[in-house]
PDB file of C-alpha atoms in Angstrom:
ATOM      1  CA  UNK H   1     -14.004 -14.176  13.418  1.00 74.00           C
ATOM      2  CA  UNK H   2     -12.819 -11.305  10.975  1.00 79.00           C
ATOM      3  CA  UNK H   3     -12.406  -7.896  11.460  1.00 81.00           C
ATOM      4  CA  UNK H   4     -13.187  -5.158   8.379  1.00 83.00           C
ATOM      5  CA  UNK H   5     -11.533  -1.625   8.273  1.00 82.00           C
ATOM      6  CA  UNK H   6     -10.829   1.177   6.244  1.00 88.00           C
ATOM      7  CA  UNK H   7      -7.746   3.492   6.100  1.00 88.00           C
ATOM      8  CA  UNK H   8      -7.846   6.064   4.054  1.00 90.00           C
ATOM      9  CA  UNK H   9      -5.009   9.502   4.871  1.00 90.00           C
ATOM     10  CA  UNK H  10      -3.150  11.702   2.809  1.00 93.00           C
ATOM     11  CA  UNK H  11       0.469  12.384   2.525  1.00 92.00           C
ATOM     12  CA  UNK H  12       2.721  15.065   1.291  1.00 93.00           C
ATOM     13  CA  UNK H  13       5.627  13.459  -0.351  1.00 93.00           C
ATOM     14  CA  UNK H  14       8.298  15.960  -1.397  1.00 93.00           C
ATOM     15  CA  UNK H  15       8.788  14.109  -4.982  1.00 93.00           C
ATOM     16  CA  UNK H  16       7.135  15.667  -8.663  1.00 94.00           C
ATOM     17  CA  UNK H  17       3.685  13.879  -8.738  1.00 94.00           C
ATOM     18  CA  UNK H  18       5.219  11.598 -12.363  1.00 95.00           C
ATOM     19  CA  UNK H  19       8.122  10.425  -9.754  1.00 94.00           C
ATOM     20  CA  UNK H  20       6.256   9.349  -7.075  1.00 95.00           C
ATOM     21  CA  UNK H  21       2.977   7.636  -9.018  1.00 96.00           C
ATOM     22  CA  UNK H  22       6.415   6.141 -11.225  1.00 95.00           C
ATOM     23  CA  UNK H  23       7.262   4.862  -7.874  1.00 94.00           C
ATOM     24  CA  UNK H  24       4.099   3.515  -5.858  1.00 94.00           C
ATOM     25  CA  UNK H  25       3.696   1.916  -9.455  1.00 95.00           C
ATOM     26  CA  UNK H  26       7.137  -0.120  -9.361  1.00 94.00           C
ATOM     27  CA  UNK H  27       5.691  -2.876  -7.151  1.00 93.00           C
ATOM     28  CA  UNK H  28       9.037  -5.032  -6.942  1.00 91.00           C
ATOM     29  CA  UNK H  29      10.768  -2.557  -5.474  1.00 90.00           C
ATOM     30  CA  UNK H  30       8.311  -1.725  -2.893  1.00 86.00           C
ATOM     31  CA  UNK H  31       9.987  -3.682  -0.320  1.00 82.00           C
ATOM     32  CA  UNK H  32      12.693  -0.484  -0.526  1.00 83.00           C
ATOM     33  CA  UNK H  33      10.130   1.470   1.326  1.00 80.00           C
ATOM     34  CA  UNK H  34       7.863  -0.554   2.900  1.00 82.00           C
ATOM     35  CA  UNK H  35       9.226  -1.536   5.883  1.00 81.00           C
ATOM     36  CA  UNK H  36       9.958  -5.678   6.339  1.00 85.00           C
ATOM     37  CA  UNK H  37       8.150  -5.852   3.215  1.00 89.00           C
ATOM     38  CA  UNK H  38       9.364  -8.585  -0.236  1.00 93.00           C
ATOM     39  CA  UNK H  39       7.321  -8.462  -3.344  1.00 94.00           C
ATOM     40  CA  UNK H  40       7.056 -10.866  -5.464  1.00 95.00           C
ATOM     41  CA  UNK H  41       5.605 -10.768  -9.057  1.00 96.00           C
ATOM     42  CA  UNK H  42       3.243 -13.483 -10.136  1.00 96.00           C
ATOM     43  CA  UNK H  43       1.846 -12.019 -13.304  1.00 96.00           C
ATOM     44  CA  UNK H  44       1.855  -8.802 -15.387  1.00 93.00           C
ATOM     45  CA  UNK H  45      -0.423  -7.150 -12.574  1.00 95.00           C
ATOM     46  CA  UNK H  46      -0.647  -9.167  -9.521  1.00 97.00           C
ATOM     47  CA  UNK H  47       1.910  -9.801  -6.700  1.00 96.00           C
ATOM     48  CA  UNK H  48       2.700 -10.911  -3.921  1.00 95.00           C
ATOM     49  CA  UNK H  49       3.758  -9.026  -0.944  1.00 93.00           C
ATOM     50  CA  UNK H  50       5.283 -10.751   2.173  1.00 91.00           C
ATOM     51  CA  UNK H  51       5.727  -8.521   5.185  1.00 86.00           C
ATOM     52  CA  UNK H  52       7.348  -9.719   8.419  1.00 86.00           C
ATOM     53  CA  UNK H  53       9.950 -12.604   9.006  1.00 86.00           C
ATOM     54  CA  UNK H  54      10.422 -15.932   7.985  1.00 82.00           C
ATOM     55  CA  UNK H  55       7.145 -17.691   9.181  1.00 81.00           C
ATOM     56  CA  UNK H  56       6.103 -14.974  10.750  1.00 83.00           C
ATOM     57  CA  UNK H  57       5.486 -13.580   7.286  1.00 84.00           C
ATOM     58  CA  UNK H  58       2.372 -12.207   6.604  1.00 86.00           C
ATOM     59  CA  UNK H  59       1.325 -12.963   2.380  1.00 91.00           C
ATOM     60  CA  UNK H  60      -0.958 -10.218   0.933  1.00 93.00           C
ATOM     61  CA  UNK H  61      -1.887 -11.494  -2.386  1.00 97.00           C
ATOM     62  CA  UNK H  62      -3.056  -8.561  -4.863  1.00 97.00           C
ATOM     63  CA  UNK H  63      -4.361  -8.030  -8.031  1.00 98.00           C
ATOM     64  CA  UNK H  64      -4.145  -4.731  -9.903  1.00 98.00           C
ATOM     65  CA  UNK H  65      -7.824  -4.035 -11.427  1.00 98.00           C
ATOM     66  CA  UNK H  66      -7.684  -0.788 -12.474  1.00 98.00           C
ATOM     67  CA  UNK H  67      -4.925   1.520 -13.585  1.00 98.00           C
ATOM     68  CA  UNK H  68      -4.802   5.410 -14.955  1.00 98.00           C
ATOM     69  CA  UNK H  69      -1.838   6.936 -15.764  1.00 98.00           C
ATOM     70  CA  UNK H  70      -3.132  10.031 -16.700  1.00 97.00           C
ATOM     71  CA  UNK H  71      -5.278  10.389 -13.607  1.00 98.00           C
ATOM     72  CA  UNK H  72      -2.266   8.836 -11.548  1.00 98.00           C
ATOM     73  CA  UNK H  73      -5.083   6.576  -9.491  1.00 98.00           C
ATOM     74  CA  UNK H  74      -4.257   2.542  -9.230  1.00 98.00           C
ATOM     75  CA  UNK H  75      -7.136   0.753  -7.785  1.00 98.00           C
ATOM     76  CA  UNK H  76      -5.822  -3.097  -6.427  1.00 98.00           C
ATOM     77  CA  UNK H  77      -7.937  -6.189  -5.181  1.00 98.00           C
ATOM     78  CA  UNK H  78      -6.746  -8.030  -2.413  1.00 97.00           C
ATOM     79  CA  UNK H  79      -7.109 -11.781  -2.940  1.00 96.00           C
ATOM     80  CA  UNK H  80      -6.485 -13.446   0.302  1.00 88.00           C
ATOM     81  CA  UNK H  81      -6.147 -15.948   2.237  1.00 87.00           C
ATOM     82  CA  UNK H  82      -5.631 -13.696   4.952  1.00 86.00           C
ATOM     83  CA  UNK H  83      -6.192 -10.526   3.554  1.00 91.00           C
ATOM     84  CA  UNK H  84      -9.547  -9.532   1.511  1.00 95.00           C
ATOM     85  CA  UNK H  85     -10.892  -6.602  -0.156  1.00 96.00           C
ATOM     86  CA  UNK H  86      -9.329  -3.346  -1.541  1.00 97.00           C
ATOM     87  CA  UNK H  87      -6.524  -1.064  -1.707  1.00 96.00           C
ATOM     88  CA  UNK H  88      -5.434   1.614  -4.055  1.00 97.00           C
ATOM     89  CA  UNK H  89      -4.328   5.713  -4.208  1.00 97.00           C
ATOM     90  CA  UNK H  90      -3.763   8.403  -6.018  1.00 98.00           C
ATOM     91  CA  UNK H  91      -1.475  10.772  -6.497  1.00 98.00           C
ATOM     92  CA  UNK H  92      -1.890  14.782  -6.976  1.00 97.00           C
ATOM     93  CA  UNK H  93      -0.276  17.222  -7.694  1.00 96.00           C
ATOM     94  CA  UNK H  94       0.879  20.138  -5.169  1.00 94.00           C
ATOM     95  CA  UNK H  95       3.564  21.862  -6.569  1.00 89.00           C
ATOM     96  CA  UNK H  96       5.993  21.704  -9.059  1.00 81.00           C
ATOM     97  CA  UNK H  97       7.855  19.775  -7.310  1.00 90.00           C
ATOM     98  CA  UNK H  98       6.220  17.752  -4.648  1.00 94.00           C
ATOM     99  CA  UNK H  99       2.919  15.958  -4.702  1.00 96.00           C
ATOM    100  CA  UNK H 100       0.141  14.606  -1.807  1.00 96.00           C
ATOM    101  CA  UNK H 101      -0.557  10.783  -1.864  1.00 95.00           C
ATOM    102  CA  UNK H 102      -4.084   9.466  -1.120  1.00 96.00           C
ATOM    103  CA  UNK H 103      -3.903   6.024  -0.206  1.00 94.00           C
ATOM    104  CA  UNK H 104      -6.989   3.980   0.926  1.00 95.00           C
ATOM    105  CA  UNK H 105      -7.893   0.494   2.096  1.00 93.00           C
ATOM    106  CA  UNK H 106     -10.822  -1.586   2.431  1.00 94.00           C
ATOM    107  CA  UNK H 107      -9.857  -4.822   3.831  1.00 90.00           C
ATOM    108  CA  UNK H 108     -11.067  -7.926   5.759  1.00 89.00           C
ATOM    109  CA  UNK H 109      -8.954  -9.765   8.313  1.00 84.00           C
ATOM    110  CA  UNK H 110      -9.961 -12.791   9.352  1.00 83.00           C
ATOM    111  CA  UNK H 111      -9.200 -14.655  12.410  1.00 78.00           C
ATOM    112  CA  UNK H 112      -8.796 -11.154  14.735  1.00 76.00           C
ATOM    113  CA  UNK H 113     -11.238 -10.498  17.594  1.00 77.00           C
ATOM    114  CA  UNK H 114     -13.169  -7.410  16.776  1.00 75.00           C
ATOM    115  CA  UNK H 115     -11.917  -5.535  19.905  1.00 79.00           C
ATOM    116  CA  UNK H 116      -8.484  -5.296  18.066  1.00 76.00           C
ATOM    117  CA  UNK H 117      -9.920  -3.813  15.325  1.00 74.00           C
ATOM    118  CA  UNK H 118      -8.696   0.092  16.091  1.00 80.00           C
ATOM    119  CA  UNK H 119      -5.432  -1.332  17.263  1.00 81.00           C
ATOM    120  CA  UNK H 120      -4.703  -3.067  13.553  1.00 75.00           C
ATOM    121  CA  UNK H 121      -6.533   0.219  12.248  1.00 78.00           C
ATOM    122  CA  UNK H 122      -3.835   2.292  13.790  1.00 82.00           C
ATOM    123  CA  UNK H 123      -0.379  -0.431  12.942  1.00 80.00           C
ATOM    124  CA  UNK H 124      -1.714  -0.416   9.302  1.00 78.00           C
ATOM    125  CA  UNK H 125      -2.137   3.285   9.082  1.00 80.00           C
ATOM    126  CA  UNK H 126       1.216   4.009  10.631  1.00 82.00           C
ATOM    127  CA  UNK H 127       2.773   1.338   8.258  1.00 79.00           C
ATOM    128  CA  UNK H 128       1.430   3.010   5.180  1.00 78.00           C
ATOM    129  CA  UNK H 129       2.354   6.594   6.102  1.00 81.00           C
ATOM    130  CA  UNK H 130       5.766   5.496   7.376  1.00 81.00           C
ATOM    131  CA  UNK H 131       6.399   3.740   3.960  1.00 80.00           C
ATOM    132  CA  UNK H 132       5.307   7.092   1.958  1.00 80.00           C
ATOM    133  CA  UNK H 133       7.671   9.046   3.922  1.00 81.00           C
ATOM    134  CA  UNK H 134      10.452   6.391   3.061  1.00 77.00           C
ATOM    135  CA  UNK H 135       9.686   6.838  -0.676  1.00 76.00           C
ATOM    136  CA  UNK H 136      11.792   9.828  -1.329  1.00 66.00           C
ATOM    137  CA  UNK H 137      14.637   8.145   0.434  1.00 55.00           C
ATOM    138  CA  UNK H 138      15.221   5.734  -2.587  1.00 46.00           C
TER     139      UNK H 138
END
């Protein structure tokens, strides 16, 4: 069984739009603002990200495929085992000094009954747009 969803929200983050896409870009140090969350870098553009703890770890193996600075969009393939498909945002510019954060994911969970699916819809949502609101507490 596998369950596919999409997430896709918008966030204000009170940061200049350079800062924060600077930021979401760093993706070692994500695990300062995504909560319970380790990166670890196994190339140039991919990475591991292990959220949870100890065994209880879940891996999310990604692969940056596209990147544009100038646009400030990073699009990012998810490469399994457990989690498939796509993630990736953008970030625009508000204000001088604070920007909104479009983050979106297409992804494929296998081994979850599909009645769970709006529950893990919901937990991955809040995850996401409780991490964004950590990022200008670095």
């Amino acid at each position: 069984m596998a369950v596919n969803f999409n997430i896709s929200f918008s966030r204000y983050v009170p940061l200049e739009c350079e800062e924060a896409y600077k930021l979401l870009c760093d993706w070692e140090d994500h695990g300062r603002w995504v909560p319970f969350t380790k990166v670890e870098m196994t190339g140039e553009d991919s990475f591991v990200a292990r959220t949870g703890f100890g065994f209880l770890s879940l891996c999310d193996n990604m692969v940056v495929t596209e990147r544009d600075d100038e646009a400030k969009t990073v699009e990012i393939e998810k490469t399994g085992p457990y989690l498939r498909g796509t993630a990736g945002f953008t970030v625009k510019r508000f204000d001088g000094d604070s920007c909104v954060v479009v983050w979106r994911e297409n992804i494929t969970v296998p081994y979850v009954p599909k009645f769970l699916r709006s529950s893990l819809s919901v937990a991955t949502t809040f995850l996401f747009q409780r991490a964004l609101k950590n990022l200008p507490k670095r």
